[in-house]
Amino acid sequence: MPLPPVIAIDGPTASGKGTVAAAIAQKLGFHYLDSGALYRLVALASKNQCIDIGNSAQLAVLAEKLPISFENGHIFLGEENVTEAIRTEEIGLRASTLAAYVDVRLALTGLQRSFLKPPGLVADGRDMASVIFPGAILKVFLTATAQARAERRYKQLIAKGIPAKLEDLLRDLQERDARDSNRGAAPLLVADGAKVLETSDLSIDQVVAVVLDWYQSVIAQH
Ligand code: CDP
């Protein structure tokens, strides 16, 4: 039996891929994988357990048996609802550090692939198209200038009542871009066959519409 279709959406931090991927999954009635949340969960759990960020072997063991569940848009670590706790910049930076370890990435591979179920999956991250779902029917790389992405993140945080400084966000984001792009293991890159969308001047709705259009044309060719 052929595998259900996957739409892989990759891109740098704050490129809007999470919001876009969730909206597309909802419109198509597909499952949704926020792969960054898994790296963030390892970051939070390892911080709680005081595991050294340099100890890749112990981090991988933790990643392998992470007690996580997704329920109605909420993310649980064991019994605890950590939906908000994993979204801080501190956890994002820690996630990006441990995401550079090959053994941590391998420990999360099976879990990510287990999200692929009928009728289909929209998966967002850094290596969805290149490593986790190389057979994806549609591969999209969303991008935007660092300035546009920092402004988006700033607005998101302020809207949530979280204090933020634009210049600090821009610096953190550039640091994360550099680390995600320059690492040896599954670096952030435009996968072979991926369609690139520059979103600096597009609204979320416009991006969703373009990706859905691309999906319809790919389906029509099958
Ligand atoms: O929200 P943001 O785009 O900043 O980050 P995220 O998608 O939640 O991912 C957090 C970190 O996990 C990223 O900085 C990446 O280093 C890492 N990550 C990864 O290496 N591979 C993925 N498929 C997803 C995230």
PDB file of C-alpha atoms and ligand atoms in Angstrom:
ATOM      1  CA  MET A   1       0.000   0.000   0.000  1.00  0.00           C
ATOM      2  CA  PRO A   2       1.428   3.436  -0.862  1.00  0.00           C
ATOM      3  CA  LEU A   3       2.339   5.645   2.097  1.00  0.00           C
ATOM      4  CA  PRO A   4       0.015   8.573   2.866  1.00  0.00           C
ATOM      5  CA  PRO A   5       1.224  11.906   1.408  1.00  0.00           C
ATOM      6  CA  VAL A   6       3.611  14.154   3.333  1.00  0.00           C
ATOM      7  CA  ILE A   7       3.979  17.904   2.914  1.00  0.00           C
ATOM      8  CA  ALA A   8       7.385  18.846   4.331  1.00  0.00           C
ATOM      9  CA  ILE A   9       7.842  22.473   5.369  1.00  0.00           C
ATOM     10  CA  ASP A  10      11.336  23.522   6.416  1.00  0.00           C
ATOM     11  CA  GLY A  11      12.873  26.878   7.145  1.00  0.00           C
ATOM     12  CA  PRO A  12      14.807  29.007   9.611  1.00  0.00           C
ATOM     13  CA  THR A  13      13.576  30.172  12.994  1.00  0.00           C
ATOM     14  CA  ALA A  14      10.491  32.423  12.977  1.00  0.00           C
ATOM     15  CA  SER A  15       9.898  31.910   9.256  1.00  0.00           C
ATOM     16  CA  GLY A  16       6.240  31.207  10.079  1.00  0.00           C
ATOM     17  CA  LYS A  17       6.474  27.532   9.188  1.00  0.00           C
ATOM     18  CA  GLY A  18       4.707  26.328  12.352  1.00  0.00           C
ATOM     19  CA  THR A  19       1.654  28.534  11.847  1.00  0.00           C
ATOM     20  CA  VAL A  20       1.541  27.787   8.118  1.00  0.00           C
ATOM     21  CA  ALA A  21       1.995  24.026   8.582  1.00  0.00           C
ATOM     22  CA  ALA A  22      -0.730  23.822  11.249  1.00  0.00           C
ATOM     23  CA  ALA A  23      -3.161  25.807   9.057  1.00  0.00           C
ATOM     24  CA  ILE A  24      -2.508  23.578   6.039  1.00  0.00           C
ATOM     25  CA  ALA A  25      -2.922  20.419   8.104  1.00  0.00           C
ATOM     26  CA  GLN A  26      -6.243  21.747   9.355  1.00  0.00           C
ATOM     27  CA  LYS A  27      -7.485  22.667   5.873  1.00  0.00           C
ATOM     28  CA  LEU A  28      -6.580  19.259   4.426  1.00  0.00           C
ATOM     29  CA  GLY A  29      -7.634  17.272   7.519  1.00  0.00           C
ATOM     30  CA  PHE A  30      -4.042  15.938   7.779  1.00  0.00           C
ATOM     31  CA  HIS A  31      -2.006  15.130  10.871  1.00  0.00           C
ATOM     32  CA  TYR A  32       0.575  17.674  11.959  1.00  0.00           C
ATOM     33  CA  LEU A  33       4.122  17.196  13.237  1.00  0.00           C
ATOM     34  CA  ASP A  34       5.894  20.123  14.916  1.00  0.00           C
ATOM     35  CA  SER A  35       9.332  18.504  14.973  1.00  0.00           C
ATOM     36  CA  GLY A  36      10.934  21.520  16.672  1.00  0.00           C
ATOM     37  CA  ALA A  37       8.681  20.861  19.679  1.00  0.00           C
ATOM     38  CA  LEU A  38      10.422  17.498  20.128  1.00  0.00           C
ATOM     39  CA  TYR A  39      13.863  19.149  20.310  1.00  0.00           C
ATOM     40  CA  ARG A  40      12.410  21.746  22.673  1.00  0.00           C
ATOM     41  CA  LEU A  41      10.981  18.949  24.862  1.00  0.00           C
ATOM     42  CA  VAL A  42      14.408  17.322  25.113  1.00  0.00           C
ATOM     43  CA  ALA A  43      15.797  20.757  26.001  1.00  0.00           C
ATOM     44  CA  LEU A  44      13.253  21.308  28.776  1.00  0.00           C
ATOM     45  CA  ALA A  45      13.453  17.767  30.179  1.00  0.00           C
ATOM     46  CA  SER A  46      17.260  17.822  30.199  1.00  0.00           C
ATOM     47  CA  LYS A  47      17.294  21.204  31.901  1.00  0.00           C
ATOM     48  CA  ASN A  48      14.875  19.938  34.582  1.00  0.00           C
ATOM     49  CA  GLN A  49      17.095  16.897  35.129  1.00  0.00           C
ATOM     50  CA  CYS A  50      20.272  19.036  35.190  1.00  0.00           C
ATOM     51  CA  ILE A  51      21.824  17.089  32.298  1.00  0.00           C
ATOM     52  CA  ASP A  52      24.895  18.863  30.971  1.00  0.00           C
ATOM     53  CA  ILE A  53      24.294  20.336  27.513  1.00  0.00           C
ATOM     54  CA  GLY A  54      27.671  18.878  26.457  1.00  0.00           C
ATOM     55  CA  ASN A  55      26.679  15.303  27.356  1.00  0.00           C
ATOM     56  CA  SER A  56      25.314  14.084  24.021  1.00  0.00           C
ATOM     57  CA  ALA A  57      25.094  10.421  25.076  1.00  0.00           C
ATOM     58  CA  GLN A  58      22.904  11.181  28.083  1.00  0.00           C
ATOM     59  CA  LEU A  59      20.787  13.603  26.050  1.00  0.00           C
ATOM     60  CA  ALA A  60      20.207  10.895  23.434  1.00  0.00           C
ATOM     61  CA  VAL A  61      19.122   8.386  26.092  1.00  0.00           C
ATOM     62  CA  LEU A  62      16.675  10.971  27.406  1.00  0.00           C
ATOM     63  CA  ALA A  63      15.371  11.727  23.889  1.00  0.00           C
ATOM     64  CA  GLU A  64      14.812   8.015  23.221  1.00  0.00           C
ATOM     65  CA  LYS A  65      12.376   7.571  26.113  1.00  0.00           C
ATOM     66  CA  LEU A  66      10.800  10.957  26.416  1.00  0.00           C
ATOM     67  CA  PRO A  67       7.299  10.575  27.968  1.00  0.00           C
ATOM     68  CA  ILE A  68       5.526  12.958  25.606  1.00  0.00           C
ATOM     69  CA  SER A  69       1.987  13.238  24.329  1.00  0.00           C
ATOM     70  CA  PHE A  70       0.073  15.668  22.146  1.00  0.00           C
ATOM     71  CA  GLU A  71      -3.568  16.301  23.059  1.00  0.00           C
ATOM     72  CA  ASN A  72      -5.820  18.878  21.352  1.00  0.00           C
ATOM     73  CA  GLY A  73      -2.984  21.259  20.594  1.00  0.00           C
ATOM     74  CA  HIS A  74      -1.428  20.816  24.057  1.00  0.00           C
ATOM     75  CA  ILE A  75       1.952  19.211  24.661  1.00  0.00           C
ATOM     76  CA  PHE A  76       2.608  17.073  27.737  1.00  0.00           C
ATOM     77  CA  LEU A  77       5.843  15.892  29.288  1.00  0.00           C
ATOM     78  CA  GLY A  78       4.681  13.103  31.583  1.00  0.00           C
ATOM     79  CA  GLU A  79       1.678  14.592  33.389  1.00  0.00           C
ATOM     80  CA  GLU A  80       2.807  18.187  32.981  1.00  0.00           C
ATOM     81  CA  ASN A  81       1.353  20.532  30.351  1.00  0.00           C
ATOM     82  CA  VAL A  82       4.480  22.188  28.903  1.00  0.00           C
ATOM     83  CA  THR A  83       2.883  23.845  25.853  1.00  0.00           C
ATOM     84  CA  GLU A  84       4.048  27.302  26.943  1.00  0.00           C
ATOM     85  CA  ALA A  85       7.166  26.296  28.904  1.00  0.00           C
ATOM     86  CA  ILE A  86       8.932  24.950  25.786  1.00  0.00           C
ATOM     87  CA  ARG A  87       8.431  28.202  23.836  1.00  0.00           C
ATOM     88  CA  THR A  88      10.908  30.435  25.675  1.00  0.00           C
ATOM     89  CA  GLU A  89      13.997  31.750  23.864  1.00  0.00           C
ATOM     90  CA  GLU A  90      16.187  30.030  26.464  1.00  0.00           C
ATOM     91  CA  ILE A  91      14.694  26.630  25.635  1.00  0.00           C
ATOM     92  CA  GLY A  92      14.904  27.417  21.893  1.00  0.00           C
ATOM     93  CA  LEU A  93      18.627  28.092  22.143  1.00  0.00           C
ATOM     94  CA  ARG A  94      19.191  24.965  24.232  1.00  0.00           C
ATOM     95  CA  ALA A  95      17.173  22.960  21.680  1.00  0.00           C
ATOM     96  CA  SER A  96      19.319  24.274  18.854  1.00  0.00           C
ATOM     97  CA  THR A  97      22.499  23.271  20.739  1.00  0.00           C
ATOM     98  CA  LEU A  98      21.417  19.691  21.393  1.00  0.00           C
ATOM     99  CA  ALA A  99      19.871  19.362  17.903  1.00  0.00           C
ATOM    100  CA  ALA A 100      23.427  19.443  16.556  1.00  0.00           C
ATOM    101  CA  TYR A 101      24.165  15.989  18.072  1.00  0.00           C
ATOM    102  CA  VAL A 102      23.735  13.094  15.651  1.00  0.00           C
ATOM    103  CA  ASP A 103      22.731  10.647  18.391  1.00  0.00           C
ATOM    104  CA  VAL A 104      19.982  12.973  19.649  1.00  0.00           C
ATOM    105  CA  ARG A 105      18.651  13.317  16.083  1.00  0.00           C
ATOM    106  CA  LEU A 106      18.707   9.543  15.582  1.00  0.00           C
ATOM    107  CA  ALA A 107      16.894   9.016  18.877  1.00  0.00           C
ATOM    108  CA  LEU A 108      14.030  11.224  17.601  1.00  0.00           C
ATOM    109  CA  THR A 109      13.819   9.822  14.055  1.00  0.00           C
ATOM    110  CA  GLY A 110      11.433   6.919  14.708  1.00  0.00           C
ATOM    111  CA  LEU A 111       9.131   9.071  16.796  1.00  0.00           C
ATOM    112  CA  GLN A 112       8.900  11.669  14.009  1.00  0.00           C
ATOM    113  CA  ARG A 113       8.139   9.056  11.352  1.00  0.00           C
ATOM    114  CA  SER A 114       5.422   7.531  13.558  1.00  0.00           C
ATOM    115  CA  PHE A 115       3.330  10.675  12.934  1.00  0.00           C
ATOM    116  CA  LEU A 116       2.788   9.583   9.324  1.00  0.00           C
ATOM    117  CA  LYS A 117      -0.724   8.134   9.241  1.00  0.00           C
ATOM    118  CA  PRO A 118      -3.634   8.330   6.777  1.00  0.00           C
ATOM    119  CA  PRO A 119      -4.926  10.553   5.322  1.00  0.00           C
ATOM    120  CA  GLY A 120      -1.584  12.442   5.349  1.00  0.00           C
ATOM    121  CA  LEU A 121       0.878  14.552   7.289  1.00  0.00           C
ATOM    122  CA  VAL A 122       2.162  18.102   7.286  1.00  0.00           C
ATOM    123  CA  ALA A 123       5.557  18.176   9.010  1.00  0.00           C
ATOM    124  CA  ASP A 124       7.573  21.275   9.844  1.00  0.00           C
ATOM    125  CA  GLY A 125      11.187  21.639  10.900  1.00  0.00           C
ATOM    126  CA  ARG A 126      14.695  21.876   9.499  1.00  0.00           C
ATOM    127  CA  ASP A 127      15.241  18.444   7.923  1.00  0.00           C
ATOM    128  CA  MET A 128      11.732  17.192   7.155  1.00  0.00           C
ATOM    129  CA  ALA A 129      12.385  17.096   3.386  1.00  0.00           C
ATOM    130  CA  SER A 130      16.054  16.134   3.482  1.00  0.00           C
ATOM    131  CA  VAL A 131      16.207  13.431   6.186  1.00  0.00           C
ATOM    132  CA  ILE A 132      12.958  12.453   7.895  1.00  0.00           C
ATOM    133  CA  PHE A 133      10.552  12.342   4.925  1.00  0.00           C
ATOM    134  CA  PRO A 134      12.722  12.356   1.765  1.00  0.00           C
ATOM    135  CA  GLY A 135       9.763  10.883  -0.142  1.00  0.00           C
ATOM    136  CA  ALA A 136       7.504  13.862   0.673  1.00  0.00           C
ATOM    137  CA  ILE A 137       5.108  14.627  -2.176  1.00  0.00           C
ATOM    138  CA  LEU A 138       5.653  18.383  -1.670  1.00  0.00           C
ATOM    139  CA  LYS A 139       8.770  20.003  -0.182  1.00  0.00           C
ATOM    140  CA  VAL A 140       8.599  23.654   0.789  1.00  0.00           C
ATOM    141  CA  PHE A 141      11.330  25.906   2.152  1.00  0.00           C
ATOM    142  CA  LEU A 142       9.941  29.051   3.787  1.00  0.00           C
ATOM    143  CA  THR A 143      12.264  31.936   4.328  1.00  0.00           C
ATOM    144  CA  ALA A 144      12.252  35.645   5.217  1.00  0.00           C
ATOM    145  CA  THR A 145      14.902  38.229   6.068  1.00  0.00           C
ATOM    146  CA  ALA A 146      16.347  38.126   9.596  1.00  0.00           C
ATOM    147  CA  GLN A 147      14.836  41.550  10.281  1.00  0.00           C
ATOM    148  CA  ALA A 148      11.325  40.460   9.208  1.00  0.00           C
ATOM    149  CA  ARG A 149      11.585  37.296  11.293  1.00  0.00           C
ATOM    150  CA  ALA A 150      12.806  39.180  14.388  1.00  0.00           C
ATOM    151  CA  GLU A 151       9.884  41.605  14.039  1.00  0.00           C
ATOM    152  CA  ARG A 152       7.409  38.725  13.790  1.00  0.00           C
ATOM    153  CA  ARG A 153       8.826  37.052  16.874  1.00  0.00           C
ATOM    154  CA  TYR A 154       8.756  40.375  18.727  1.00  0.00           C
ATOM    155  CA  LYS A 155       5.059  40.890  17.941  1.00  0.00           C
ATOM    156  CA  GLN A 156       4.251  37.299  18.989  1.00  0.00           C
ATOM    157  CA  LEU A 157       5.960  37.707  22.360  1.00  0.00           C
ATOM    158  CA  ILE A 158       4.486  41.132  23.082  1.00  0.00           C
ATOM    159  CA  ALA A 159       1.008  39.840  22.175  1.00  0.00           C
ATOM    160  CA  LYS A 160       1.487  37.109  24.780  1.00  0.00           C
ATOM    161  CA  GLY A 161       2.544  39.702  27.362  1.00  0.00           C
ATOM    162  CA  ILE A 162       6.150  38.432  27.355  1.00  0.00           C
ATOM    163  CA  PRO A 163       8.658  41.328  27.501  1.00  0.00           C
ATOM    164  CA  ALA A 164      11.130  41.364  24.584  1.00  0.00           C
ATOM    165  CA  LYS A 165      13.738  43.558  22.932  1.00  0.00           C
ATOM    166  CA  LEU A 166      13.954  43.584  19.154  1.00  0.00           C
ATOM    167  CA  GLU A 167      17.750  43.796  19.012  1.00  0.00           C
ATOM    168  CA  ASP A 168      18.161  40.865  21.430  1.00  0.00           C
ATOM    169  CA  LEU A 169      15.746  38.781  19.362  1.00  0.00           C
ATOM    170  CA  LEU A 170      17.582  39.635  16.147  1.00  0.00           C
ATOM    171  CA  ARG A 171      20.903  38.617  17.694  1.00  0.00           C
ATOM    172  CA  ASP A 172      19.525  35.327  19.107  1.00  0.00           C
ATOM    173  CA  LEU A 173      17.886  34.520  15.790  1.00  0.00           C
ATOM    174  CA  GLN A 174      21.090  35.105  13.816  1.00  0.00           C
ATOM    175  CA  GLU A 175      22.998  32.972  16.313  1.00  0.00           C
ATOM    176  CA  ARG A 176      20.438  30.180  15.890  1.00  0.00           C
ATOM    177  CA  ASP A 177      20.483  30.499  12.069  1.00  0.00           C
ATOM    178  CA  ALA A 178      24.258  30.160  12.063  1.00  0.00           C
ATOM    179  CA  ARG A 179      24.232  27.120  14.337  1.00  0.00           C
ATOM    180  CA  ASP A 180      21.386  25.379  12.465  1.00  0.00           C
ATOM    181  CA  SER A 181      23.017  26.013   9.064  1.00  0.00           C
ATOM    182  CA  ASN A 182      26.627  25.208   9.927  1.00  0.00           C
ATOM    183  CA  ARG A 183      26.207  21.986  11.890  1.00  0.00           C
ATOM    184  CA  GLY A 184      27.343  18.705  10.352  1.00  0.00           C
ATOM    185  CA  ALA A 185      24.191  16.726  11.252  1.00  0.00           C
ATOM    186  CA  ALA A 186      21.131  17.530   9.124  1.00  0.00           C
ATOM    187  CA  PRO A 187      21.938  21.217   8.619  1.00  0.00           C
ATOM    188  CA  LEU A 188      19.224  23.650   7.638  1.00  0.00           C
ATOM    189  CA  LEU A 189      19.253  23.639   3.827  1.00  0.00           C
ATOM    190  CA  VAL A 190      16.987  23.773   0.826  1.00  0.00           C
ATOM    191  CA  ALA A 191      16.416  20.086   0.019  1.00  0.00           C
ATOM    192  CA  ASP A 192      16.633  18.774  -3.525  1.00  0.00           C
ATOM    193  CA  GLY A 193      13.336  19.405  -5.249  1.00  0.00           C
ATOM    194  CA  ALA A 194      12.090  21.871  -2.618  1.00  0.00           C
ATOM    195  CA  LYS A 195      10.151  24.972  -3.637  1.00  0.00           C
ATOM    196  CA  VAL A 196      11.422  28.143  -1.963  1.00  0.00           C
ATOM    197  CA  LEU A 197       8.985  30.818  -0.793  1.00  0.00           C
ATOM    198  CA  GLU A 198      10.317  34.202   0.390  1.00  0.00           C
ATOM    199  CA  THR A 199       7.669  35.371   2.878  1.00  0.00           C
ATOM    200  CA  SER A 200       8.968  38.730   4.184  1.00  0.00           C
ATOM    201  CA  ASP A 201       6.160  40.607   2.425  1.00  0.00           C
ATOM    202  CA  LEU A 202       3.453  37.948   2.597  1.00  0.00           C
ATOM    203  CA  SER A 203       0.750  37.402   5.230  1.00  0.00           C
ATOM    204  CA  ILE A 204       0.236  33.964   6.757  1.00  0.00           C
ATOM    205  CA  ASP A 205      -2.963  33.564   4.702  1.00  0.00           C
ATOM    206  CA  GLN A 206      -1.082  34.357   1.487  1.00  0.00           C
ATOM    207  CA  VAL A 207       1.628  31.811   2.305  1.00  0.00           C
ATOM    208  CA  VAL A 208      -0.985  29.158   3.136  1.00  0.00           C
ATOM    209  CA  ALA A 209      -2.746  29.862  -0.175  1.00  0.00           C
ATOM    210  CA  VAL A 210       0.483  29.476  -2.204  1.00  0.00           C
ATOM    211  CA  VAL A 211       1.410  26.191  -0.515  1.00  0.00           C
ATOM    212  CA  LEU A 212      -2.119  24.797  -0.963  1.00  0.00           C
ATOM    213  CA  ASP A 213      -1.950  25.751  -4.650  1.00  0.00           C
ATOM    214  CA  TRP A 214       1.357  23.929  -5.005  1.00  0.00           C
ATOM    215  CA  TYR A 215      -0.152  20.898  -3.288  1.00  0.00           C
ATOM    216  CA  GLN A 216      -3.170  20.874  -5.620  1.00  0.00           C
ATOM    217  CA  SER A 217      -0.884  20.974  -8.688  1.00  0.00           C
ATOM    218  CA  VAL A 218       1.275  18.151  -7.350  1.00  0.00           C
ATOM    219  CA  ILE A 219      -1.830  16.045  -6.657  1.00  0.00           C
ATOM    220  CA  ALA A 220      -3.188  16.782 -10.147  1.00  0.00           C
ATOM    221  CA  GLN A 221       0.030  15.409 -11.681  1.00  0.00           C
ATOM    222  CA  HIS A 222      -0.186  12.117  -9.721  1.00  0.00           C
TER     223      HIS A 222
HETATM  224  O1  CDP B   1      10.325  28.138  16.590  1.00  0.00           O
HETATM  225  P1  CDP B   1      11.668  27.993  15.932  1.00  0.00           P
HETATM  226  O2  CDP B   1      11.601  27.881  14.446  1.00  0.00           O
HETATM  227  O3  CDP B   1      12.666  28.958  16.410  1.00  0.00           O
HETATM  228  O4  CDP B   1      12.275  26.658  16.451  1.00  0.00           O
HETATM  229  P2  CDP B   1      11.688  25.207  16.418  1.00  0.00           P
HETATM  230  O5  CDP B   1      11.213  24.833  15.053  1.00  0.00           O
HETATM  231  O6  CDP B   1      10.727  25.047  17.538  1.00  0.00           O
HETATM  232  O7  CDP B   1      13.016  24.354  16.703  1.00  0.00           O
HETATM  233  C1  CDP B   1      13.855  24.600  17.817  1.00  0.00           C
HETATM  234  C2  CDP B   1      15.273  24.150  17.462  1.00  0.00           C
HETATM  235  O8  CDP B   1      15.262  22.744  17.217  1.00  0.00           O
HETATM  236  C3  CDP B   1      15.822  24.768  16.183  1.00  0.00           C
HETATM  237  O9  CDP B   1      16.634  25.895  16.425  1.00  0.00           O
HETATM  238  C4  CDP B   1      16.658  23.668  15.550  1.00  0.00           C
HETATM  239  O10 CDP B   1      17.995  23.754  15.953  1.00  0.00           O
HETATM  240  C5  CDP B   1      16.104  22.408  16.121  1.00  0.00           C
HETATM  241  N1  CDP B   1      15.361  21.626  15.124  1.00  0.00           N
HETATM  242  C6  CDP B   1      16.068  20.755  14.334  1.00  0.00           C
HETATM  243  O11 CDP B   1      17.277  20.688  14.415  1.00  0.00           O
HETATM  244  N2  CDP B   1      15.424  19.943  13.447  1.00  0.00           N
HETATM  245  C7  CDP B   1      14.102  20.009  13.314  1.00  0.00           C
HETATM  246  N3  CDP B   1      13.496  19.198  12.455  1.00  0.00           N
HETATM  247  C8  CDP B   1      13.353  20.934  14.085  1.00  0.00           C
HETATM  248  C9  CDP B   1      14.019  21.732  14.976  1.00  0.00           C
END
